[in-house]
mmCIF file of C-alpha atoms in Angstrom:
data_model
loop_
_atom_site.group_PDB
_atom_site.id
_atom_site.type_symbol
_atom_site.label_atom_id
_atom_site.label_comp_id
_atom_site.label_asym_id
_atom_site.label_seq_id
_atom_site.Cartn_x
_atom_site.Cartn_y
_atom_site.Cartn_z
ATOM 1 C CA SER Y 1 72.664 -97.632 108.548
ATOM 2 C CA PRO Y 2 74.810 -98.914 105.635
ATOM 3 C CA GLN Y 3 74.254 -97.400 102.197
ATOM 4 C CA THR Y 4 73.194 -99.625 99.328
ATOM 5 C CA GLU Y 5 74.947 -99.234 95.991
ATOM 6 C CA THR Y 6 72.626 -99.263 93.005
ATOM 7 C CA LYS Y 7 73.881 -100.138 89.535
ATOM 8 C CA ALA Y 8 72.088 -99.258 86.325
ATOM 9 C CA SER Y 9 71.307 -102.063 83.933
ATOM 10 C CA VAL Y 10 73.224 -101.897 80.656
ATOM 11 C CA GLY Y 11 69.871 -102.048 78.830
ATOM 12 C CA PHE Y 12 68.895 -98.712 80.358
ATOM 13 C CA LYS Y 13 72.200 -96.880 79.992
ATOM 14 C CA ALA Y 14 71.586 -93.169 79.518
ATOM 15 C CA GLY Y 15 72.784 -91.574 76.334
ATOM 16 C CA VAL Y 16 71.802 -89.636 73.281
ATOM 17 C CA LYS Y 17 71.620 -91.082 69.792
ATOM 18 C CA ASP Y 18 72.101 -88.585 66.976
ATOM 19 C CA TYR Y 19 68.950 -88.067 64.901
ATOM 20 C CA LYS Y 20 71.063 -88.066 61.728
ATOM 21 C CA LEU Y 21 71.820 -91.770 62.167
ATOM 22 C CA THR Y 22 68.172 -92.570 61.403
ATOM 23 C CA TYR Y 23 66.551 -89.524 59.796
ATOM 24 C CA TYR Y 24 69.255 -87.991 57.553
ATOM 25 C CA THR Y 25 69.221 -89.918 54.266
ATOM 26 C CA PRO Y 26 70.938 -87.906 51.505
ATOM 27 C CA GLU Y 27 70.729 -90.863 49.103
ATOM 28 C CA TYR Y 28 66.905 -90.985 49.358
ATOM 29 C CA GLU Y 29 64.979 -90.626 46.100
ATOM 30 C CA THR Y 30 61.431 -89.320 46.432
ATOM 31 C CA LYS Y 31 58.430 -91.320 45.258
ATOM 32 C CA ASP Y 32 55.199 -90.061 43.701
ATOM 33 C CA THR Y 33 53.370 -91.103 46.876
ATOM 34 C CA ASP Y 34 55.640 -89.159 49.271
ATOM 35 C CA ILE Y 35 54.375 -86.074 51.078
ATOM 36 C CA LEU Y 36 57.055 -83.395 50.756
ATOM 37 C CA ALA Y 37 57.651 -80.461 53.094
ATOM 38 C CA ALA Y 38 60.384 -77.832 53.242
ATOM 39 C CA PHE Y 39 61.530 -76.123 56.438
ATOM 40 C CA ARG Y 40 63.619 -73.002 56.990
ATOM 41 C CA VAL Y 41 65.972 -73.850 59.839
ATOM 42 C CA THR Y 42 68.644 -71.947 61.757
ATOM 43 C CA PRO Y 43 70.680 -74.580 63.619
ATOM 44 C CA GLN Y 44 71.833 -73.868 67.171
ATOM 45 C CA PRO Y 45 75.536 -72.968 67.410
ATOM 46 C CA GLY Y 46 77.616 -76.133 67.188
ATOM 47 C CA VAL Y 47 74.827 -78.252 65.662
ATOM 48 C CA PRO Y 48 75.681 -79.560 62.176
ATOM 49 C CA PRO Y 49 73.064 -78.889 59.461
ATOM 50 C CA GLU Y 50 72.532 -82.652 58.975
ATOM 51 C CA GLU Y 51 71.658 -83.114 62.650
ATOM 52 C CA ALA Y 52 69.328 -80.085 62.669
ATOM 53 C CA GLY Y 53 67.517 -81.317 59.556
ATOM 54 C CA ALA Y 54 67.258 -84.841 60.889
ATOM 55 C CA ALA Y 55 65.851 -83.537 64.190
ATOM 56 C CA VAL Y 56 63.122 -81.644 62.317
ATOM 57 C CA ALA Y 57 62.309 -84.768 60.272
ATOM 58 C CA ALA Y 58 62.203 -86.941 63.385
ATOM 59 C CA GLU Y 59 60.121 -84.636 65.553
ATOM 60 C CA SER Y 60 57.738 -83.990 62.637
ATOM 61 C CA SER Y 61 57.059 -87.703 62.249
ATOM 62 C CA THR Y 62 57.982 -90.750 64.333
ATOM 63 C CA GLY Y 63 60.808 -89.424 66.518
ATOM 64 C CA THR Y 64 60.522 -88.867 70.240
ATOM 65 C CA TRP Y 65 62.893 -88.433 73.138
ATOM 66 C CA THR Y 66 61.682 -91.583 74.874
ATOM 67 C CA THR Y 67 60.717 -95.162 74.101
ATOM 68 C CA VAL Y 68 56.974 -95.602 73.631
ATOM 69 C CA TRP Y 69 54.957 -98.801 73.485
ATOM 70 C CA THR Y 70 53.925 -98.188 69.850
ATOM 71 C CA ASP Y 71 57.536 -98.252 68.586
ATOM 72 C CA GLY Y 72 57.279 -101.874 67.467
ATOM 73 C CA LEU Y 73 53.822 -101.608 65.886
ATOM 74 C CA THR Y 74 54.700 -99.719 62.716
ATOM 75 C CA SER Y 75 57.486 -99.799 60.175
ATOM 76 C CA LEU Y 76 59.871 -96.958 61.034
ATOM 77 C CA ASP Y 77 61.470 -97.130 57.603
ATOM 78 C CA ARG Y 78 58.090 -96.679 55.926
ATOM 79 C CA TYR Y 79 56.631 -93.898 58.081
ATOM 80 C CA LYS Y 80 59.587 -91.852 59.322
ATOM 81 C CA GLY Y 81 60.284 -88.362 58.064
ATOM 82 C CA ARG Y 82 63.543 -87.904 56.194
ATOM 83 C CA CYS Y 83 65.929 -85.044 55.666
ATOM 84 C CA TYR Y 84 67.515 -85.754 52.304
ATOM 85 C CA HIS Y 85 68.490 -82.335 50.926
ATOM 86 C CA ILE Y 86 69.953 -79.244 52.605
ATOM 87 C CA GLU Y 87 70.800 -75.945 50.959
ATOM 88 C CA PRO Y 88 71.577 -72.440 52.232
ATOM 89 C CA VAL Y 89 68.931 -69.729 51.794
ATOM 90 C CA ALA Y 90 70.311 -67.081 49.429
ATOM 91 C CA GLY Y 91 71.133 -63.804 51.160
ATOM 92 C CA GLU Y 92 70.659 -65.205 54.677
ATOM 93 C CA ILE Y 93 73.311 -66.035 57.262
ATOM 94 C CA ASN Y 94 73.091 -69.509 58.836
ATOM 95 C CA LEU Y 95 69.584 -70.101 57.443
ATOM 96 C CA LEU Y 96 69.024 -73.409 55.679
ATOM 97 C CA LEU Y 97 66.236 -74.871 53.572
ATOM 98 C CA MET Y 98 65.631 -78.536 54.319
#
């Protein structure tokens, strides 16, 4: 029997979007109403600190690896976590405070 060729729709093209494009905001200025948290992070080899920090911010708030039906119900800009400051931990190798 002949084989059928299947083509993926452009709307569903596989790919990975860097977290830092949405969740790394070094220009962000905190507000009195913000909830602040600091994380000690050791990025995987080859992962830039900005991407590691943004991934923590995303996965600690509104980020997920897939599209969910609630994505359009809330304001991402209002509720998303943000990585806005990164500094090395004194005396530690490859350990960052975000």
